[in-house]
XYZ file of C-alpha atoms in Angstrom:
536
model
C 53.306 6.360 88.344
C 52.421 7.481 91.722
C 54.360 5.450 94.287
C 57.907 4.130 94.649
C 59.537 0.344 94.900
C 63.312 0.580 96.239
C 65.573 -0.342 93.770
C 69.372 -0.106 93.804
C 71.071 2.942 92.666
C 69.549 4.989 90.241
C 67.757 3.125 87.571
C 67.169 6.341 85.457
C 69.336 8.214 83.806
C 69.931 11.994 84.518
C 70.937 15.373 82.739
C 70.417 18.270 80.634
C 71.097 17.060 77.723
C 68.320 13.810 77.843
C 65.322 15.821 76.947
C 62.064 13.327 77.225
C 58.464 13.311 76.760
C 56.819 13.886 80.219
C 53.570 11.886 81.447
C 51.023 14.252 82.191
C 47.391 14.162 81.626
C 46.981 17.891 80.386
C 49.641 16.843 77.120
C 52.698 16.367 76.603
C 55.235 18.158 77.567
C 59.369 18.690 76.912
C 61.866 18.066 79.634
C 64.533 16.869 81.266
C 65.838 15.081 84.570
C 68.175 16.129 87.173
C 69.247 15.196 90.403
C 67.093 17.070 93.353
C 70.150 19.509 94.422
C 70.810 20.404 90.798
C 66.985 20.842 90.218
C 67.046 22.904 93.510
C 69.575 25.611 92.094
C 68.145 25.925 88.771
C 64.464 26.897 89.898
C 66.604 29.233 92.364
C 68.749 30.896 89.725
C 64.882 31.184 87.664
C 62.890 32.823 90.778
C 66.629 35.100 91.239
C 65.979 36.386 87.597
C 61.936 36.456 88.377
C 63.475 39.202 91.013
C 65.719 40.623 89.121
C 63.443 41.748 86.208
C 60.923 42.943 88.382
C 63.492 44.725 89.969
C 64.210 46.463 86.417
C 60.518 46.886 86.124
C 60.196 49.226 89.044
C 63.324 51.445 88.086
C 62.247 52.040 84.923
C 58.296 53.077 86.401
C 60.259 55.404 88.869
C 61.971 57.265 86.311
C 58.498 57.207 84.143
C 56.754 58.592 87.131
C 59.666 61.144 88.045
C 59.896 62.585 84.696
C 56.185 62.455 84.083
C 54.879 63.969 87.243
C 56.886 67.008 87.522
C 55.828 69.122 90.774
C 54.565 72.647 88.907
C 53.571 74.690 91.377
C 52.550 72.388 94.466
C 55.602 71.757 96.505
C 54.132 68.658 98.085
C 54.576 66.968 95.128
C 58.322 66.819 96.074
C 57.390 64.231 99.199
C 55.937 61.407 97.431
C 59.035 61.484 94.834
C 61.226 61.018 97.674
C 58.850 57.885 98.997
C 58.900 56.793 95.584
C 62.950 57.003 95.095
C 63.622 55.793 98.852
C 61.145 53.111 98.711
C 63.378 50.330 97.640
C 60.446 47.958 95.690
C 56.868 48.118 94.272
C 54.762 46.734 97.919
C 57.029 48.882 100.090
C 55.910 52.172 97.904
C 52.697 51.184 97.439
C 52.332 51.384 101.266
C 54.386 54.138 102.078
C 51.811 56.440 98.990
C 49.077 54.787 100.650
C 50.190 56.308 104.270
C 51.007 59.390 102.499
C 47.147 59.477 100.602
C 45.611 59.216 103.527
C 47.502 62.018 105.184
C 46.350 64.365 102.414
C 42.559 63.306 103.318
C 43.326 64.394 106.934
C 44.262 67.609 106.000
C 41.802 68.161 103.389
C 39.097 67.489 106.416
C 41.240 69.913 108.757
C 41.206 72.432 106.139
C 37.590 72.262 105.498
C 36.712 72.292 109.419
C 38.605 75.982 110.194
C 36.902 77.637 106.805
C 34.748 80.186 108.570
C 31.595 78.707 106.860
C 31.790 75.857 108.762
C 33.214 76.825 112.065
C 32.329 79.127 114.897
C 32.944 83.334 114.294
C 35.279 83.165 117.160
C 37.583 80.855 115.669
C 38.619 83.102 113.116
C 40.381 85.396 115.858
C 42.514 82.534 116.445
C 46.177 82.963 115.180
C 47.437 79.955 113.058
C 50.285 78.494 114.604
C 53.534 77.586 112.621
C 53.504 74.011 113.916
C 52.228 72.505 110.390
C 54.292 70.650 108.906
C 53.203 71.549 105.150
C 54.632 75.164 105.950
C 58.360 75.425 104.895
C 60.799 77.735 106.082
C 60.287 81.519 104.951
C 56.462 80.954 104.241
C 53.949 83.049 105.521
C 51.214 81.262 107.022
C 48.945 83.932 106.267
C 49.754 83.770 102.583
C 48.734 80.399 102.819
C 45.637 81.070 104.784
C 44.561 83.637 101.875
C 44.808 80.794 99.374
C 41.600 80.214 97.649
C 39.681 77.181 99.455
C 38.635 76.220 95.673
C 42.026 76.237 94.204
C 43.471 74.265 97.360
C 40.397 71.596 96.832
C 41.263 71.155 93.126
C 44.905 70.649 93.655
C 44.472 68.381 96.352
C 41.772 66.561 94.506
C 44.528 66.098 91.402
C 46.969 64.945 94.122
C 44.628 62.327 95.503
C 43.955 61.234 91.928
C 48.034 60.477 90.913
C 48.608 59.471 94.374
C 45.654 56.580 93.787
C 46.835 55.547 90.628
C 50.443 55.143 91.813
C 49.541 53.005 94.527
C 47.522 50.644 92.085
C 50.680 50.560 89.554
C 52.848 49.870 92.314
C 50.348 46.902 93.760
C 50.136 45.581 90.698
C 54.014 45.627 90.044
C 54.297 43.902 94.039
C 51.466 41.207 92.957
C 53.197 40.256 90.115
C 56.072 39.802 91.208
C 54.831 37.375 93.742
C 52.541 35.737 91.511
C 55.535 35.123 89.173
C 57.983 33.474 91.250
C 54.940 30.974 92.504
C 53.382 30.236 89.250
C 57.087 30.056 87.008
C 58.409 27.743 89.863
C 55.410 25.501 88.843
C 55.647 25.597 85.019
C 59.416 24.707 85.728
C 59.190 21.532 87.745
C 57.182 18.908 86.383
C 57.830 15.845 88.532
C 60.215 13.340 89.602
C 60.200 11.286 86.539
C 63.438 10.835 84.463
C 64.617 7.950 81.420
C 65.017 4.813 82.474
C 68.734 2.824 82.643
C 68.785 0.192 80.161
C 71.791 -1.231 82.254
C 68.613 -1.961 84.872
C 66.184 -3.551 82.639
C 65.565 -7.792 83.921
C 62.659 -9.438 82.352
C 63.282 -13.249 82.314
C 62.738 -15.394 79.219
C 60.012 -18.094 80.213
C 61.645 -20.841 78.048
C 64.326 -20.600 80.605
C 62.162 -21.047 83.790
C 61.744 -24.466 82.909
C 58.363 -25.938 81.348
C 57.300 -28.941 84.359
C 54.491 -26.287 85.074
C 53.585 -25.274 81.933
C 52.624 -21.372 80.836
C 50.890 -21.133 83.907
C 53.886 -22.596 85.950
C 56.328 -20.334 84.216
C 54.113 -17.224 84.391
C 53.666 -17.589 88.312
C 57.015 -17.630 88.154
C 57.890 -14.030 86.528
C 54.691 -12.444 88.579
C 56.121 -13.138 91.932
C 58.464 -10.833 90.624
C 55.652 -8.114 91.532
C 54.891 -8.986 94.893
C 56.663 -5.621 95.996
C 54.960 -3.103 93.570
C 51.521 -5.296 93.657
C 51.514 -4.849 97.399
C 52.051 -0.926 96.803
C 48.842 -0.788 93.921
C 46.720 -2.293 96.198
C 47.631 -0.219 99.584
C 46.986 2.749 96.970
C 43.921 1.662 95.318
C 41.409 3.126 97.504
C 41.045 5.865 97.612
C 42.768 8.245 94.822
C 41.039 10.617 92.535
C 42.968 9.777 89.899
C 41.844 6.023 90.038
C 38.615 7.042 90.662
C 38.443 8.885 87.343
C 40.210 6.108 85.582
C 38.225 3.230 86.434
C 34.472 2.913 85.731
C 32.355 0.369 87.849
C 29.234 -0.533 87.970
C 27.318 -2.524 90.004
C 24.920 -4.929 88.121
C 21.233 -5.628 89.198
C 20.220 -9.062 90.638
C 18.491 -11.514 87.986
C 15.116 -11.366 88.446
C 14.150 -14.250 91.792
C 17.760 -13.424 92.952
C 17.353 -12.400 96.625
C 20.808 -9.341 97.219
C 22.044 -11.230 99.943
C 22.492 -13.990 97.449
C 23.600 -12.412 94.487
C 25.830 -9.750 93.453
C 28.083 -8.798 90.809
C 29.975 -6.058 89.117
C 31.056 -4.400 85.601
C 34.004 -2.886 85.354
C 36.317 -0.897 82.586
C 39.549 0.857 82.490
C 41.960 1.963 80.121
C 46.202 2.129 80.279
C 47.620 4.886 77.151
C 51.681 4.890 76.553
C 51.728 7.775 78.555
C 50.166 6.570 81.880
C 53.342 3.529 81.033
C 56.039 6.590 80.157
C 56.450 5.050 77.043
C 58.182 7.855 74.506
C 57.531 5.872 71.072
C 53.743 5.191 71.396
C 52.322 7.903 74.152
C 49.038 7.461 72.506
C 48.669 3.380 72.526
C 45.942 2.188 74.489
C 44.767 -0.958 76.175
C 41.267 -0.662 76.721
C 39.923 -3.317 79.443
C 36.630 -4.604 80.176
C 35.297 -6.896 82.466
C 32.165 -8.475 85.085
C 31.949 -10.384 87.888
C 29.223 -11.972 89.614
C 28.468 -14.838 92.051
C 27.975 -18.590 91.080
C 26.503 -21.548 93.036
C 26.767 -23.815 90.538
C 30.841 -24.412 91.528
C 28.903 -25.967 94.781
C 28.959 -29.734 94.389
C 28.951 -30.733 98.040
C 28.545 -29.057 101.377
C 29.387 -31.177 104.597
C 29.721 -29.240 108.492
C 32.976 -29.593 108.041
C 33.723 -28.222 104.539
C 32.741 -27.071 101.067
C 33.912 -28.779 98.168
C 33.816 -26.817 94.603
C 34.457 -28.266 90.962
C 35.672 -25.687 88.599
C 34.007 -24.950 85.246
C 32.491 -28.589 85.776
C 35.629 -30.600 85.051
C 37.363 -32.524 87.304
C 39.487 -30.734 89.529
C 37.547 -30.010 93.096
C 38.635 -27.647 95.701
C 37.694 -27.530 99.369
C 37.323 -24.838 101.988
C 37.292 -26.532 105.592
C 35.185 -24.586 108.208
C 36.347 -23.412 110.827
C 40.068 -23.836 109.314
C 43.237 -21.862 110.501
C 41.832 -18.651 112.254
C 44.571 -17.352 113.269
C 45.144 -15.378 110.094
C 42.593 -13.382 107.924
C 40.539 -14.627 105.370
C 42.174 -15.675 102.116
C 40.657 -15.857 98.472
C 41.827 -18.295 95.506
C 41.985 -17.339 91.960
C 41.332 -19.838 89.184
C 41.906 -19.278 85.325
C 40.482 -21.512 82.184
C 43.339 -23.651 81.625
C 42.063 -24.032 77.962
C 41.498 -20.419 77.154
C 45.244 -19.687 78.756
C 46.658 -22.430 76.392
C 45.111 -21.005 73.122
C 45.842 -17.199 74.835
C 41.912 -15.748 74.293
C 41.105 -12.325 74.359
C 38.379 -12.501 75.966
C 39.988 -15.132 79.443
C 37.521 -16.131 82.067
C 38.349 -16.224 85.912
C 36.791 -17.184 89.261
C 37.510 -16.537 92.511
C 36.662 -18.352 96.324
C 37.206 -17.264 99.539
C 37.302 -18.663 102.737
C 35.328 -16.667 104.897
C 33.201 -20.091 105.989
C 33.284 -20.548 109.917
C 34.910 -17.069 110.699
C 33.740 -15.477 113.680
C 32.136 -11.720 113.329
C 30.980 -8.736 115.915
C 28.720 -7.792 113.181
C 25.934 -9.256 111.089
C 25.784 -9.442 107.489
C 23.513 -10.467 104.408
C 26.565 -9.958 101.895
C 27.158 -13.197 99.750
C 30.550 -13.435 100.948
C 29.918 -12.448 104.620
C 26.751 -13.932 105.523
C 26.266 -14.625 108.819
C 23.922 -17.016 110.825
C 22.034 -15.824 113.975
C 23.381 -14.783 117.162
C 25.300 -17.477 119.109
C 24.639 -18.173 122.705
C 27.552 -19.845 124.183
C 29.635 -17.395 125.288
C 31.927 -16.817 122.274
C 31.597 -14.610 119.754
C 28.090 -13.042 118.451
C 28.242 -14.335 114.838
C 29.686 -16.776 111.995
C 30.115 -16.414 108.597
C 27.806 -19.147 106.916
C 29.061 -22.367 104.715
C 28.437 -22.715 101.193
C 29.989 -19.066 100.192
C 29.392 -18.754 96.494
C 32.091 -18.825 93.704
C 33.035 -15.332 92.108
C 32.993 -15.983 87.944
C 34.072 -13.524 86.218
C 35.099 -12.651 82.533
C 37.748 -10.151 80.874
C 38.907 -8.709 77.429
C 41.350 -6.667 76.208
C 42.244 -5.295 73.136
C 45.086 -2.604 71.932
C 44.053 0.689 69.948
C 46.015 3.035 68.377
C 45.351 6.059 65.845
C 41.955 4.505 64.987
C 43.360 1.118 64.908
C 42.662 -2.015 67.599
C 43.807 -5.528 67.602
C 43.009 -8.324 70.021
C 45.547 -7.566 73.504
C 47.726 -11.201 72.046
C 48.214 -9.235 68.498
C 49.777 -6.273 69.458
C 52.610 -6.524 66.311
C 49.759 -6.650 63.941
C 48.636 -3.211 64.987
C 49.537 -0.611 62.163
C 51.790 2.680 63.174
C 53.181 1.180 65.987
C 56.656 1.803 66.728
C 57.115 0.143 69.902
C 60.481 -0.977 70.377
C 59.959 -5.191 69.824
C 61.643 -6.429 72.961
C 58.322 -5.278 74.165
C 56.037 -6.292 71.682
C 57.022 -9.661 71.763
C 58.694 -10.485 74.922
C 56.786 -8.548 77.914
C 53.451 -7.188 76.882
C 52.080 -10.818 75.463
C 53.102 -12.329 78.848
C 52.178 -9.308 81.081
C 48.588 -9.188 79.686
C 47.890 -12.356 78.829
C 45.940 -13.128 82.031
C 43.668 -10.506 83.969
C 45.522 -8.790 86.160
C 43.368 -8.659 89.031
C 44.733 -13.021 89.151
C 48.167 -12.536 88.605
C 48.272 -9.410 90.987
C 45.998 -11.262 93.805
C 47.920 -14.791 92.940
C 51.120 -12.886 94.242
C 50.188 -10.978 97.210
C 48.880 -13.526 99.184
C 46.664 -12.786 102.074
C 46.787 -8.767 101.093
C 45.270 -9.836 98.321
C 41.752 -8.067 98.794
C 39.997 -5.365 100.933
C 38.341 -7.728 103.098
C 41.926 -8.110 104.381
C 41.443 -5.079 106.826
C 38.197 -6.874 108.146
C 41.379 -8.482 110.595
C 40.939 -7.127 113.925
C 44.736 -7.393 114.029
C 44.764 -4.351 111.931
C 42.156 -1.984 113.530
C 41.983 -3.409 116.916
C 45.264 -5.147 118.711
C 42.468 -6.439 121.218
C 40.852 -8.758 119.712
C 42.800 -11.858 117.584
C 43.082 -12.016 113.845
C 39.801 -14.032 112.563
C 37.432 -11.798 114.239
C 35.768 -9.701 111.800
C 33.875 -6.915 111.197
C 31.387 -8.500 108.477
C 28.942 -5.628 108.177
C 31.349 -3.004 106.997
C 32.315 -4.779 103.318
C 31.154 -6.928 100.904
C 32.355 -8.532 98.101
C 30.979 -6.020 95.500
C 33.810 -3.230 97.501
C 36.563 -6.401 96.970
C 36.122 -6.509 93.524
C 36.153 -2.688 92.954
C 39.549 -2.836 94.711
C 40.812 -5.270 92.941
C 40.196 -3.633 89.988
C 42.137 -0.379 91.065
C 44.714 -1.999 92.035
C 44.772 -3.913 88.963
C 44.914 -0.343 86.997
C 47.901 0.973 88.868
C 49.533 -2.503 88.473
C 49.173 -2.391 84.760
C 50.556 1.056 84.518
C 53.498 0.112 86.530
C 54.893 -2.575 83.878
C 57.680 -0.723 82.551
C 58.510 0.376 85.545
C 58.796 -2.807 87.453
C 61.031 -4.178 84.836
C 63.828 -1.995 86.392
C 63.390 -3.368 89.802
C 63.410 -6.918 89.308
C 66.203 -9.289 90.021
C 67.479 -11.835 88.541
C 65.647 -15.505 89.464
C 68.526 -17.584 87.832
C 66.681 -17.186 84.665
C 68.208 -15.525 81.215
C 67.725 -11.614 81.313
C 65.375 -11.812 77.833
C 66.532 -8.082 77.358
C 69.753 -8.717 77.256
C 71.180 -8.999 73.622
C 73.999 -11.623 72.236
C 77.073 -9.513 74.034
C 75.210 -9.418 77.495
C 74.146 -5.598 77.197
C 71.015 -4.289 77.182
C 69.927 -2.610 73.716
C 69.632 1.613 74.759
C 67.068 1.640 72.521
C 64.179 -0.921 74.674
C 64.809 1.868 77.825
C 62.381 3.799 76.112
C 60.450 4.862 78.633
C 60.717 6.945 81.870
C 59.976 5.856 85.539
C 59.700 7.964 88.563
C 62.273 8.388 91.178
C 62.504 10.087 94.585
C 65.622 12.079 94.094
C 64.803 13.257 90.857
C 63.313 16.747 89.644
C 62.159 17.088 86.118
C 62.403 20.583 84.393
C 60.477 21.758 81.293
């Protein structure tokens, strides 16, 4: 839940009395949502108490110290109680004793320098002048001249002693009071995330979409409803520690008499709990996902000058890249699913995947699969093409739903025991929102953003040159598919979420019950806003 769509109003609700689970990856945590300039004066009115019992910290160590350290004999002791009373807070004392220790250590040196062991005979017919200001009015300097160079080292030594360990009380006292206002502020705010507004909740009911296209019609249908928050996960996909952590790839060794610039493929895995969702009933459901991809030739049925033609799965239906097509945008990639493994909703769905990259020019070379390019052109263009006869991307993906020790396939999700999912959810979103991978309904929707290889336009990097030159050397289709895959992660975590910024397609709002309200119960789940602060 780490980037925002724009949605109207406030699709969450607010205040101190809606206390929610929070999302967070250390456990979970207590709290509740309120608007940023309400948030703002709470954690003021906390860091004004922070202050305040400090403050009632340091009067009580003053009158410790003051009734503790009572001045005997030594009449300096009267100075530092003054610093200490007139000191106004812990760092301000601590400096002022600090001053005041090193004074001491001055005169202790000056003391030791006129002793008549350590000086010249003639200084001692010099007569002491009243100018120090240690001698109070009425003293006799020589009285204090007679004083016993032992006794005046032990007292000062005792001083020097208190003096230090006031000055590390007081540092402490100044350091904590600082430390506490930074680390309470902290262990106050937790976020931006509050409950969602059931009154914002759209998720349209396929049967009402109209069936000419079949599932796969009527789910193309409700995913171009996340065009806007697809186009986010995949700007955000790379790169982000968080993803990073979250996704495992692999990259998978050619077959043995594969050549690399031939072959290449992929293994991926990734995993979406309740929490990453917000979901308060289930934090601990998972959908674990797993996945490969790898390059085919066998799509390949014919291969002209002019184009490519490609027979899916070896059926019927062919598909054709033209070379040298319209290169005046970037390259563009189609995804395919298995009609017949869609229609009986497998857990385990297969997918492919074919760009267009044939016949685009490049100011780089490349042996990538995808990007191949042929040798060096000599008439005055551009310095290389991509090759013909790019291969087919076939790839695989299952899913399946765990829960206290418990899985099911990702289409049996109601089956799975302890679950207490609200069932607008289990049987009207999730079956439809993971029945396909997500890397084909997220890629189907965003068009030519779809995949890394996007950037490769010079449009983007370089307003020089126009949009079908690329810079083949610097990806490869092994980096696509790893960003497709991220994306795909921060897509799937996002599908509560999204359901509060959709709007209405002329469809029948599925969440809607028989009076045309929206159950309280099925906004069970919280989203993140950008003028929200949540408070533990």
């Amino acid at each position: 839940m780490d980037h925002f769509i724009d949605t109207p109003d406030d699709p969450y609700i607010t205040g101190i009395t809606k206390r929610f689970t929070i999302p967070s990856a250390s456990g979970e945590h207590s709290g509740v949502a309120l608007k940023t300039s309400a948030g703002y004066i709470i954690i003021s009115l906390y860091l004004l108490m922070v202050v305040y019992i400090f403050r009632v910290i340091w009067d009580l160590a003053v009158l410790v110290i003051v009734t503790l350290w009572t001045p005997d004999k030594d009449s300096r002791r009267f100075l530092p109680f003054v610093i200490i009373w007139n000191s106004g807070g812990a760092g301000q004392a601590a400096r002022l004793m600090w001053g005041y220790c090193k004074a001491i250590r001055t005169k202790r040196k000056k003391s030791k320098n006129q002793d008549p062991e350590f000086q010249d005979p003639t200084a001692q017919l010099q007569i002491p002048l009243p100018s120090d200001p240690e001698v109070v009015s009425g003293e006799n300097p020589e009285s204090r001249s007679n004083e016993s160079p032992e006794k005046s080292s032990k007292t000062g030594s005792n001083s020097l002693w208190w003096l230090a360990l006031f000055i590390c009380i007081y540092g402490v006292i100044w350091v904590g009071q600082l430390a506490a206002g930074v680390f309470i502020s902290g262990k106050i705010w937790k976020g931006s995330y509050a409950l969602a507004n059931p009154d914002y909740i759209f998720y349209p009911d396929l049967d009402s979409l109209g069936g000419d296209n079949g599932t796969g019609g009527r789910l193309e249908k409700v995913f171009s409803l996340k065009a806007p928050s697809g186009l986010l996960a995949l700007r955000y996909g790379d790169p982000r520690l968080e993803v990073e952590e979250r996704v495992i790839t692999k990259e998978l060794n050619p077959p043995e008499g594969q050549s690399p610039n031939l072959w290449a493929g992929l293994s991926y895995g990734y995993n979406i709990t309740g929490m990453d969702m917000g979901l308060q009933s289930d934090p601990r459901l998972t959908l674990v996902v797993n996945g490969s991809c790898h390059t085919d030739y066998t799509w390949l049925v014919n291969s002209t000058g002019e184009e490519d033609t490609y027979r899916a799965w070896g059926g019927n239906d062919t598909f054709r890249i033209k070379r040298n097509g319209d290169l005046g945008f970037p390259p563009r990639v189609t995804f395919f699913i298995n009609d017949n493994q869609l229609r009986e909703r497998s857990s385990n769905m297969s997918y492919a995947m074919i760009i267009n990259t044939a016949g685009y020019y490049s100011r780089t070379p490349s042996e990538d699969p995808w990007y191949s390019t042929e040798q060096p052109r000599t008439n005055g263009t551009h310095s290389y093409q991509v090759l013909s006869k790019r291969p087919v991307l076939s790839c695989w993906e299952a899913k399946r739903w765990h829960l206290k020790g418990q899985d099911v396939e990702h289409t049996q999700l109601k089956k799975l025991p302890g679950l207490n999912l609200h069932k607008f959810w289990v049987e009207k979103v999730f079956p439809h929102e993971f029945l396909v991978p997500r890397v084909v309904s997220l890629g189907s929707v965003t068009g030519l953003h779809t995949f890394k290889s996007r950037s490769l336009s010079a449009t983007f990097y370089n307003r020089v040159d126009p949009s079908y030159i690329l810079d083949a050397q610097s990806y490869s289709v092994v980096s696509d598919i790893e960003h497709w895959v991220k994306a795909s992660w921060i897509s799937d975590r996002g599908v509560l979420r999204d359901t509060t910024t959709y709007r209405s397609v002329g469809g029948v709002n599925s969440a809607e019950g028989p009076d045309g309200s929206v159950d309280p119960s099925i906004a069970g789940f919280v989203i993140e806003g950008v003028d929200v602060y949540t408070l533990s």
